[in-house]
Short mmCIF file of C-alpha atoms in Angstrom, two decimals:
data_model
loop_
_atom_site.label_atom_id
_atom_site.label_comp_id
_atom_site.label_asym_id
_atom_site.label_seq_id
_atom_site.Cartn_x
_atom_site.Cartn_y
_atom_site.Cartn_z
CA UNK A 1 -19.61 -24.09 -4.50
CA UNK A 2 -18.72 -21.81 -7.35
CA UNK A 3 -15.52 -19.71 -6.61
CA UNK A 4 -15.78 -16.00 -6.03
CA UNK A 5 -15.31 -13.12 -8.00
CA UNK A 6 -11.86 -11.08 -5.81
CA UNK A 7 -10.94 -7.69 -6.65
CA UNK A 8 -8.42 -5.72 -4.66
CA UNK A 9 -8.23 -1.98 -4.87
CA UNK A 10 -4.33 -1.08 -4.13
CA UNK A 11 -3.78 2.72 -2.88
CA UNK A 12 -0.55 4.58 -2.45
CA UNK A 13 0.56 6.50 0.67
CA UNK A 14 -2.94 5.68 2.49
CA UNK A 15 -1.38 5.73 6.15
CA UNK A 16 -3.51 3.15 8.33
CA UNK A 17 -5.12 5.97 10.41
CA UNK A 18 -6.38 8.24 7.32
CA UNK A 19 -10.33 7.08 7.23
CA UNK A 20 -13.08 7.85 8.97
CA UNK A 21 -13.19 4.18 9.87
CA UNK A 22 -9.78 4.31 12.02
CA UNK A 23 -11.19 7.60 13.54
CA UNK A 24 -9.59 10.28 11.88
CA UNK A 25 -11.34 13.82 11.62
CA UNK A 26 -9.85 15.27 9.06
CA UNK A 27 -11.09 12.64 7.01
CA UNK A 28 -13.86 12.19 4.63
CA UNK A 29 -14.47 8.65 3.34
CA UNK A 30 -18.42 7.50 3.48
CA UNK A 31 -17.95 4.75 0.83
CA UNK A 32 -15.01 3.07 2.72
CA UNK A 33 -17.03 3.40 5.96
CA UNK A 34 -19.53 1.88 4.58
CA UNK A 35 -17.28 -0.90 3.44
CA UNK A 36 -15.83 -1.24 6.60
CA UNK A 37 -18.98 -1.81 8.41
CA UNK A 38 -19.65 -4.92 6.23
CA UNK A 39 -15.92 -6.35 6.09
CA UNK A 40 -13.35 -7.48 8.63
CA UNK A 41 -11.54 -5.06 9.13
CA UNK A 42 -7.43 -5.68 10.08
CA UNK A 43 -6.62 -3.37 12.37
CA UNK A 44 -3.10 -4.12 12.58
CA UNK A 45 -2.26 -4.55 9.14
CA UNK A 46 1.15 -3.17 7.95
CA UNK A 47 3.68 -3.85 5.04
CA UNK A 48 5.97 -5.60 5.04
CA UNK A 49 8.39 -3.13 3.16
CA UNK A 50 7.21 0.73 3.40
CA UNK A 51 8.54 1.95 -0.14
CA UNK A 52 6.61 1.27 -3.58
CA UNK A 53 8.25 -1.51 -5.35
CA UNK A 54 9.20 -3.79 -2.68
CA UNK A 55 5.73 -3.80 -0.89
CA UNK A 56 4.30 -4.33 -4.56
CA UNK A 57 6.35 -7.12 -5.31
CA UNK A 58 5.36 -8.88 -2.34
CA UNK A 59 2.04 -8.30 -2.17
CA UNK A 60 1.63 -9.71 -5.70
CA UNK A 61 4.34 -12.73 -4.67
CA UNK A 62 3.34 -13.48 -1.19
CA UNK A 63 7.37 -13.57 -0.58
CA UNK A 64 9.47 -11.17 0.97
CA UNK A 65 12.41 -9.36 -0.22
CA UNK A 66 14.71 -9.47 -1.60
CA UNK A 67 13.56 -13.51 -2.15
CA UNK A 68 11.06 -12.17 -4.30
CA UNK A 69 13.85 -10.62 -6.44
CA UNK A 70 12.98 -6.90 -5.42
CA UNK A 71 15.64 -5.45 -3.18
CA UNK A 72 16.36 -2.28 -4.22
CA UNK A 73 13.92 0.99 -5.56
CA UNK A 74 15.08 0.48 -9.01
CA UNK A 75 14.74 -3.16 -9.29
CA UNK A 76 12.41 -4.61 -11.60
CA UNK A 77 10.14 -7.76 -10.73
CA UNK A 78 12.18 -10.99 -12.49
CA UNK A 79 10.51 -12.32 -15.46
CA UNK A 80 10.29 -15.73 -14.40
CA UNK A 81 8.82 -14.43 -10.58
CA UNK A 82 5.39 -16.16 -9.81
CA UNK A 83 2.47 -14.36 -9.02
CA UNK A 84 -0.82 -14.18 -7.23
CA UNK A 85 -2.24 -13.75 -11.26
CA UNK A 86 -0.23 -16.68 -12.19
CA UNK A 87 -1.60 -19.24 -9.07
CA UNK A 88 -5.64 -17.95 -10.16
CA UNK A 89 -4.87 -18.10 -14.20
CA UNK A 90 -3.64 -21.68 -13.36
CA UNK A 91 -7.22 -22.36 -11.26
CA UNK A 92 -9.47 -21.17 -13.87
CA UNK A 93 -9.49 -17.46 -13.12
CA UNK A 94 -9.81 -14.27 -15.57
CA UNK A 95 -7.35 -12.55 -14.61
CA UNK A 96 -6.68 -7.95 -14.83
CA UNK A 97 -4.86 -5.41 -13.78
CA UNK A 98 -5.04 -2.02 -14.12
CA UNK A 99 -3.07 0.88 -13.18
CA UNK A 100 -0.06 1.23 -11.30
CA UNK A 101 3.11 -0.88 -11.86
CA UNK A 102 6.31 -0.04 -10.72
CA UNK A 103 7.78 -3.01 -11.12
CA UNK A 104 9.14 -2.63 -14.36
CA UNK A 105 12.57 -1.45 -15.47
CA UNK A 106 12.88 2.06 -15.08
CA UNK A 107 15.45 4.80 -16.61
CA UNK A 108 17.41 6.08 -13.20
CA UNK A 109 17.98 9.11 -14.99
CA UNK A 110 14.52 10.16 -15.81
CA UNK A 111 12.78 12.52 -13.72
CA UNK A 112 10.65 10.70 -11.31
CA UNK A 113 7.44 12.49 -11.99
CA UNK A 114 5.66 13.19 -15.36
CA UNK A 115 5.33 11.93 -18.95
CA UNK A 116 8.80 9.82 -18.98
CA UNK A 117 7.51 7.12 -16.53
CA UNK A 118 3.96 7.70 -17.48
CA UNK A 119 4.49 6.68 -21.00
CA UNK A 120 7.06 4.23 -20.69
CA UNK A 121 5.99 0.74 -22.17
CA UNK A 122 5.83 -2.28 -19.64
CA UNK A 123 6.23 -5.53 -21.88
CA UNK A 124 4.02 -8.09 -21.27
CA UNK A 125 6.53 -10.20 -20.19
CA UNK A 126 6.88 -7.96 -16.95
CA UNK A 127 3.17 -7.97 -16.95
CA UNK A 128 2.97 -10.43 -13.68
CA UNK A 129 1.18 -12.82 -15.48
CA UNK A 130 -2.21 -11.38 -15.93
CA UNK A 131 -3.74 -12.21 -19.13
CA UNK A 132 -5.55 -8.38 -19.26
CA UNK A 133 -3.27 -5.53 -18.11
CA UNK A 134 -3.59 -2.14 -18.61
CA UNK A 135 -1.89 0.43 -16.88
CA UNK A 136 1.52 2.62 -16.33
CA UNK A 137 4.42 2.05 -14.11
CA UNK A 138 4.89 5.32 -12.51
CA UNK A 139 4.58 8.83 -13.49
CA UNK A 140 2.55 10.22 -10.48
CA UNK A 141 0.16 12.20 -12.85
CA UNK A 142 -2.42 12.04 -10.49
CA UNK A 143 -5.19 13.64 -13.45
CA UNK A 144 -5.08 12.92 -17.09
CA UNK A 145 -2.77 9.24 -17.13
CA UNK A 146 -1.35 7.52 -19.53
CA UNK A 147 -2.27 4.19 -20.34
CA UNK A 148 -1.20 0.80 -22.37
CA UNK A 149 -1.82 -2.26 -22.45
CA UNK A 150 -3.71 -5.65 -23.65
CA UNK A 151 -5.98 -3.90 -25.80
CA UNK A 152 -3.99 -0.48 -26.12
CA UNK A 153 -0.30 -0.94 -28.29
CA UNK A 154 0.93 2.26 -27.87
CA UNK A 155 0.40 5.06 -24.40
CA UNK A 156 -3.06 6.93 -24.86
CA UNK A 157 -3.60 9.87 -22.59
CA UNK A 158 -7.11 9.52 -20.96
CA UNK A 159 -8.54 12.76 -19.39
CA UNK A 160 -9.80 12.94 -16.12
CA UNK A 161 -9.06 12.07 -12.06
CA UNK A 162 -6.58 9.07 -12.46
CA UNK A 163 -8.22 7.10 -9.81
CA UNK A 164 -11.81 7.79 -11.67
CA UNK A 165 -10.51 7.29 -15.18
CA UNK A 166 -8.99 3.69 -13.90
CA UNK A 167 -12.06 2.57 -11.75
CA UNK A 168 -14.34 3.10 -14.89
CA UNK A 169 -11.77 0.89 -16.93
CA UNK A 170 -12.31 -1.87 -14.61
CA UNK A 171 -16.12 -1.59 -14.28
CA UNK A 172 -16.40 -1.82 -17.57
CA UNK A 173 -13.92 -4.65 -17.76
CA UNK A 174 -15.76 -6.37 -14.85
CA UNK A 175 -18.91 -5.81 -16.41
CA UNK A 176 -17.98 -7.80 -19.12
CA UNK A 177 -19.91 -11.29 -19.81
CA UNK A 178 -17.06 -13.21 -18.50
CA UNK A 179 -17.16 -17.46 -18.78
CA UNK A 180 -14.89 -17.46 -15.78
CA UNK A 181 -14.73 -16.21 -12.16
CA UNK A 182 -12.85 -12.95 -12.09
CA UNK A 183 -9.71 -11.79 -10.35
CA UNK A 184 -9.53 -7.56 -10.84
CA UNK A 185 -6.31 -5.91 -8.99
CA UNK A 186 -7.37 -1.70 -9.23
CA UNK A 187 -3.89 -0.48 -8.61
CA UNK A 188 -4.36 4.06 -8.08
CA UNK A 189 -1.55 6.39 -7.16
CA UNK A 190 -3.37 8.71 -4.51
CA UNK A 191 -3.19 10.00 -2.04
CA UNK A 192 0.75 10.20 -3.30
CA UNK A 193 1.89 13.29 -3.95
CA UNK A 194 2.04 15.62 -5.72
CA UNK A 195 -0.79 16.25 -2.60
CA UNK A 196 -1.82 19.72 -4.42
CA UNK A 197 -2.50 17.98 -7.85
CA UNK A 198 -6.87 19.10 -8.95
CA UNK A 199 -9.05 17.12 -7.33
CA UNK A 200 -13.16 16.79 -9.13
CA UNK A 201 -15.45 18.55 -6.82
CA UNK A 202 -13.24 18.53 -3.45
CA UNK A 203 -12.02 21.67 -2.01
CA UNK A 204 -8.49 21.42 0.38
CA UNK A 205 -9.60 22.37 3.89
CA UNK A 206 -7.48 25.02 5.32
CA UNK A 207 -3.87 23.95 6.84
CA UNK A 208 -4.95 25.98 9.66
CA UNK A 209 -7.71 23.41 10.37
CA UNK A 210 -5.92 20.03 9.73
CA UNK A 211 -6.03 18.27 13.18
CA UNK A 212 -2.37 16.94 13.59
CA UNK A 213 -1.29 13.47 15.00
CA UNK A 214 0.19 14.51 18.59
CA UNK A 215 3.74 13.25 17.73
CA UNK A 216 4.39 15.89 14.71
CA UNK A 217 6.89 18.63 16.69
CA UNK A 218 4.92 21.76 16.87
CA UNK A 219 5.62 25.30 16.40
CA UNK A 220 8.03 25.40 13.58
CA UNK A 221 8.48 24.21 9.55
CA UNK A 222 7.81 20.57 10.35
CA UNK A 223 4.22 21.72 11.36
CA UNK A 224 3.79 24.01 8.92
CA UNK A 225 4.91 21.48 6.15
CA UNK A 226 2.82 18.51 8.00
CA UNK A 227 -0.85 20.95 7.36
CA UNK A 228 0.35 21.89 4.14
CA UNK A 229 0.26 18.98 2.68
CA UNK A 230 -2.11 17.03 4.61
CA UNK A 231 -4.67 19.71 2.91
CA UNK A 232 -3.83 18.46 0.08
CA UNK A 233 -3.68 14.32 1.02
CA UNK A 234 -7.20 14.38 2.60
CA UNK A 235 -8.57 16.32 -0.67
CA UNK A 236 -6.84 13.36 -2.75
CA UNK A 237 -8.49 10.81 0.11
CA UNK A 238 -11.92 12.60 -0.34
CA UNK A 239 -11.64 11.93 -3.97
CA UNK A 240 -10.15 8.72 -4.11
CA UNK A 241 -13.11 7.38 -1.74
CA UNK A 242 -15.51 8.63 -4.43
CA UNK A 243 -14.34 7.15 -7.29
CA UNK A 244 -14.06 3.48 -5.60
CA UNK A 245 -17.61 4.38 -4.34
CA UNK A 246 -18.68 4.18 -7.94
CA UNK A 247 -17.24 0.99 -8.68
CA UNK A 248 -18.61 -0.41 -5.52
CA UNK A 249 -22.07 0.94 -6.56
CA UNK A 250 -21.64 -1.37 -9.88
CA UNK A 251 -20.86 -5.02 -8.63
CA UNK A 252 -22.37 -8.03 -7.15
CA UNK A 253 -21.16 -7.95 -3.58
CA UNK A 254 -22.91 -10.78 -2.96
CA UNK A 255 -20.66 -12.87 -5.62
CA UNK A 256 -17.26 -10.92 -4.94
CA UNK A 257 -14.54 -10.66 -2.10
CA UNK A 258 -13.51 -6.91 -2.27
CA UNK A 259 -10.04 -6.05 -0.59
CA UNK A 260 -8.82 -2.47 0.24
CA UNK A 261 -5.29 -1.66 1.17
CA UNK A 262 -2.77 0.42 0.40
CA UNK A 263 1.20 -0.44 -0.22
CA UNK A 264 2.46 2.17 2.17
CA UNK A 265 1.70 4.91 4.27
CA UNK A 266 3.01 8.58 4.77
CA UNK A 267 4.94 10.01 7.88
CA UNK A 268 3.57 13.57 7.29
CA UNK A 269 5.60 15.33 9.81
CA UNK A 270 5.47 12.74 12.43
CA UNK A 271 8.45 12.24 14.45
CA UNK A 272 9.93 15.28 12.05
CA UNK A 273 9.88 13.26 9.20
CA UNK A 274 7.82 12.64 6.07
CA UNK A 275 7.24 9.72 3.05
CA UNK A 276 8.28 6.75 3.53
CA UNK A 277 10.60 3.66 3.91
CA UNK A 278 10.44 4.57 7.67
CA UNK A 279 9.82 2.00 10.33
CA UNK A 280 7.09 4.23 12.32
CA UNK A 281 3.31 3.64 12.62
CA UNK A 282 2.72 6.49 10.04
CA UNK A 283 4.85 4.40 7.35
CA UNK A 284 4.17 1.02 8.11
CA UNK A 285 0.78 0.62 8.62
CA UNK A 286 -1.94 0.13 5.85
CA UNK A 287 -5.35 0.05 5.83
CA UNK A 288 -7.14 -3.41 5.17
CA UNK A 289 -10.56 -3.98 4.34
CA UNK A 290 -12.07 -7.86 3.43
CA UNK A 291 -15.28 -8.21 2.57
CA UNK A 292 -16.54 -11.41 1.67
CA UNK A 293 -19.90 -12.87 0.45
CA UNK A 294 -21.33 -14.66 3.78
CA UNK A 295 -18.57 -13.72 6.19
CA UNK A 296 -19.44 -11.85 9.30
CA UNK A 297 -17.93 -8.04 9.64
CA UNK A 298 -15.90 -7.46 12.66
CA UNK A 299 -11.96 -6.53 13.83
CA UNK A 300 -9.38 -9.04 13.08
CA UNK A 301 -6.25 -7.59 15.40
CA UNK A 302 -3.89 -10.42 14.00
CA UNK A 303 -0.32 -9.32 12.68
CA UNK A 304 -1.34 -9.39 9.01
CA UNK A 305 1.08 -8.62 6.51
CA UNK A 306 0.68 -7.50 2.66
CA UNK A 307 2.52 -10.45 1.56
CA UNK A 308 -0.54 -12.63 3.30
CA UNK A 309 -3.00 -11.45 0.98
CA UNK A 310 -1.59 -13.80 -2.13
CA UNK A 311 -2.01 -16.75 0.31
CA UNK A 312 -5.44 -15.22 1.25
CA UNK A 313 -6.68 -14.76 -1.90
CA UNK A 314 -5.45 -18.32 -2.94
CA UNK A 315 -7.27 -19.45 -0.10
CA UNK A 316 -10.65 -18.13 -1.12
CA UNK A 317 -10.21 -19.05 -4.82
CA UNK A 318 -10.00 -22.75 -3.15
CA UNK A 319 -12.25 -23.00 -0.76
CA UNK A 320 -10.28 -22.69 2.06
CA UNK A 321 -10.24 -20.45 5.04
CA UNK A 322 -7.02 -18.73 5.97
CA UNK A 323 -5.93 -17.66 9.20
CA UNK A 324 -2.63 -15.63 10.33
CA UNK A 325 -0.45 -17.91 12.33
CA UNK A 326 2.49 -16.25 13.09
CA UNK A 327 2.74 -14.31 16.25
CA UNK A 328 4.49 -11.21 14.66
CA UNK A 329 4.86 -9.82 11.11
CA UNK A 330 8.34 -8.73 9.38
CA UNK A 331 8.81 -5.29 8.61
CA UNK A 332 11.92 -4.39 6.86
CA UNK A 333 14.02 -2.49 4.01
CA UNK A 334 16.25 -4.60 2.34
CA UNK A 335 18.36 -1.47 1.07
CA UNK A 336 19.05 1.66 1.74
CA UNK A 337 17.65 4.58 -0.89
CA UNK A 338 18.65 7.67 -1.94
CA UNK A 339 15.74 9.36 -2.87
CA UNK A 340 15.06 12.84 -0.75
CA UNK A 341 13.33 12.50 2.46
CA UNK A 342 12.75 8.27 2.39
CA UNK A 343 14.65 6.86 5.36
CA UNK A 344 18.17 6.46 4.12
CA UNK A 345 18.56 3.28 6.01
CA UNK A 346 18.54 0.14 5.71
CA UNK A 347 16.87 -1.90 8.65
CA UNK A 348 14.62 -5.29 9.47
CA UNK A 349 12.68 -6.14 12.61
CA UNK A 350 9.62 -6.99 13.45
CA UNK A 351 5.87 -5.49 14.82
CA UNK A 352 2.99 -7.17 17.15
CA UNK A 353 -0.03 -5.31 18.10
CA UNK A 354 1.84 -4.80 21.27
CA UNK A 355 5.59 -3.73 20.29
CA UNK A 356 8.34 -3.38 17.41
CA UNK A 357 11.73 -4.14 17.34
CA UNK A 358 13.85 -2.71 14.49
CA UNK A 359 17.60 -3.53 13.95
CA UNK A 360 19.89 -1.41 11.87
CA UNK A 361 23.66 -1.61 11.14
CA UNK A 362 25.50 0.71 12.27
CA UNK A 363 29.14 2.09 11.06
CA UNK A 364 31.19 -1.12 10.84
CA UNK A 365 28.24 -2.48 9.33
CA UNK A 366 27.08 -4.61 12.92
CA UNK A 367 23.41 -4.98 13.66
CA UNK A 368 22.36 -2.91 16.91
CA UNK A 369 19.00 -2.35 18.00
CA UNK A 370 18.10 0.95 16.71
CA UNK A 371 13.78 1.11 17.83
CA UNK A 372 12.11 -0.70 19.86
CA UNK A 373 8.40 0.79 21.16
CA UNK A 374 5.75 -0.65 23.46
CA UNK A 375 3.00 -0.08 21.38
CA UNK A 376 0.32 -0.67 23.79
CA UNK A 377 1.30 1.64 26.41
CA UNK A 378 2.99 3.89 23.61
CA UNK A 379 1.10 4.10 20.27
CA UNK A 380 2.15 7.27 19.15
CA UNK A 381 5.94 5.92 19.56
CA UNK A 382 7.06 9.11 21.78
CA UNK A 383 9.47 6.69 23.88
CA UNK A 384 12.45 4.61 22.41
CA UNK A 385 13.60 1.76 24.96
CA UNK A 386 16.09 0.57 22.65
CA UNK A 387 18.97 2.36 24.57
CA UNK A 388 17.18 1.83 28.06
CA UNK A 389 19.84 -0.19 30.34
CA UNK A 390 16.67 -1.88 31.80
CA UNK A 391 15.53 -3.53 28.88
CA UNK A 392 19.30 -4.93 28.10
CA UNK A 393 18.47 -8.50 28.88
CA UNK A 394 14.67 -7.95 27.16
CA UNK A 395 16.43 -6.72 23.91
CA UNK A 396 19.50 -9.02 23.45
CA UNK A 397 16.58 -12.00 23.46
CA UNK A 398 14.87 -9.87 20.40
CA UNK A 399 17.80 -9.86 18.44
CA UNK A 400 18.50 -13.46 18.66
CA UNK A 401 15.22 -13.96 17.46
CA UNK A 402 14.35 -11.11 15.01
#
């Protein structure tokens, strides 16, 4: 049987429930719908770490952190830290990447967004092991990026949408005669902010007619934030959906497993709150889309993880089928961050398609159970039993066990 062509497209800050797929109206994504209708489609996916470079490191690792070496924002991926490139290059695979990083090391003291990040040169040593790479490590410059790489020495602005400038790069990459099977990761930075960034041919709706998740607080700055911004994230969603709509347009489904995810989510208001590194729905749960040449679509409600699809992927590139086994998947932050409006915790627990459990330390640095949710009865996470005397028995057994 000859081994498939994979290709994963990667998004940032696509919350699970932001597609037309998942049943939100606000948004507009016909390509991914269509996807969705011919892949299985993991409706409980989440990360396993909701902040950039610690979900990236182990969804390219298939470990956890900090085992995977990434603990911390501002830790780089280890040189000598196996990846999903390395396992394929080693089975006979062609191996690219292109895009978004973040795992390299970065200057603390440069500003976050713009040129700085967006030019800064990622050796190919810290290149994961793909044998093609091309791409940035930060930057957020959501139009006209920066790019270096295998074929490009030094950073060479390209104009144009980011996520259309980099889906053309790897059409034309996968469009190359290639000797081998081919394993394409399509890392973008939307729908991250800056949310207001141009977007080709998409107009923001009104913040007026954004239709809000039921547990962002209403009446005040929160909600007025919240619609905002969301304008601006569905534009960036609109866009995004059209540009991988293109590259899906150009390839041989019928030869190629195509993956869709995204590292993190965005809390958007709920709860009060907003980015990431929070242990809520809006931040934990990704989209995941798997479409594979002779595999029925349907809903897959296992507790699927980021750091599964190395192991997946593997899996395919063998053979083999893969199936989720464990009952629950992690969810954590190894450390605490800084940066504004991330949760400045840090915290580990767990999430099933019917609860979550999440422990955090608390002054004298002891473990206490800080969330815990029934998420069947209580998806939108409006009631916290962690501090319900009935449950005291029901919670001291998760924390021996989480």
């Amino acid at each position: 049987m000859a081994k498939p062509n994979i290709l994963w497209i990667v998004t940032t800050q696509w919350r699970a429930a932001a597609t037309g797929f998942a049943g939100d109206a606000n948004a507009r994504t016909p390509w991914l719908d269509g996807l969705a209708s011919e892949s299985v489609h993991y409706s409980q996916a989440v990360t396993p770490h909701p902040l950039g470079p610690q979900a990236r490191a182990a969804l390219l690792t298939g470990k956890l952190g900090p085992d995977n070496g990434v603990s911390d924002y501002w830790d780089a991926l280890p040189v000598n830290a196996r990846t999903i490139a390395h396992a394929l290059n080693d089975r006979g695979y062609a191996t690219a990447f292109f895009g978004k990083w973040h795992l390299a090391e970065r200057d603390r003291n440069a500003p976050l967004v713009g040129d700085v990040h967006a030019r800064m040169i990622v050796p190919p040593e810290r290149r994961g092991g793909f044998v093609f790479w091309e791409g940035f490590d930060s930057g957020f410059l959501l139009n006209d990026p920066w790019l270096h790489g295998t074929r490009l020495p030094e950073p060479k602005q390209f104009k144009g949408y980011q996520a259309d400038v980099l889906l053309q790069r790897a059409t034309e990459w996968l469009k190359h005669p290639h000797a081998q099977p081919t394993f394409c990761v399509v890392s973008l930075e939307a729908p991250h902010p800056p949310y207001h960034a141009p977007t080709p041919n998409v107009s923001e709706m009104e913040p007026s007619e954004v239709k809000l998740r039921p547990n962002v607080p209403k009446g005040g700055d929160v909600e007025n934030k919240g619609r905002e911004e969301l304008a601006g994230y569905y534009a960036h969603i609109e866009a995004t959906d059209r540009a991988i709509g293109k590259l899906l347009a150009t390839i041989d489904t019928k030869a190629t497993t195509v993956v869709f995810t995204s590292v993190h989510g965005d809390m958007h208001g709920s709860h009060g709150l907003f980015r990431k590194a929070w242990p809520y729905e809006e931040s934990v749960r990704v989209p995941l889309l798997i479409k594979r040449p002779a595999t029925a679509p349907g809903v897959d409600a296992s507790p699927v993880s980021l750091h599964d699809l190395p192991h997946m992927t593997l899996a395919w590139a063998e053979g083999r089928e893969w199936h989720c086994k464990r009952d629950s998947a992690p969810i954590s932050m190894p450390s605490a961050t800084a940066i504004p409006l991330q949760c400045p915790h840090a915290w580990r627990g767990f999430r099933t398609p019917k609860h979550k459990f999440v422990l955090r330390a608390d002054a004298a640095g002891v473990e206490q159970p800080w969330l815990y949710f029934d998420l069947e009865r209580d998806p939108l996470e409006m009631k916290n039993l962690a501090g319900d005397p009935a449950r005291r028995e029901e919670i001291e057994a998760l924390r021996l066990v989480t």
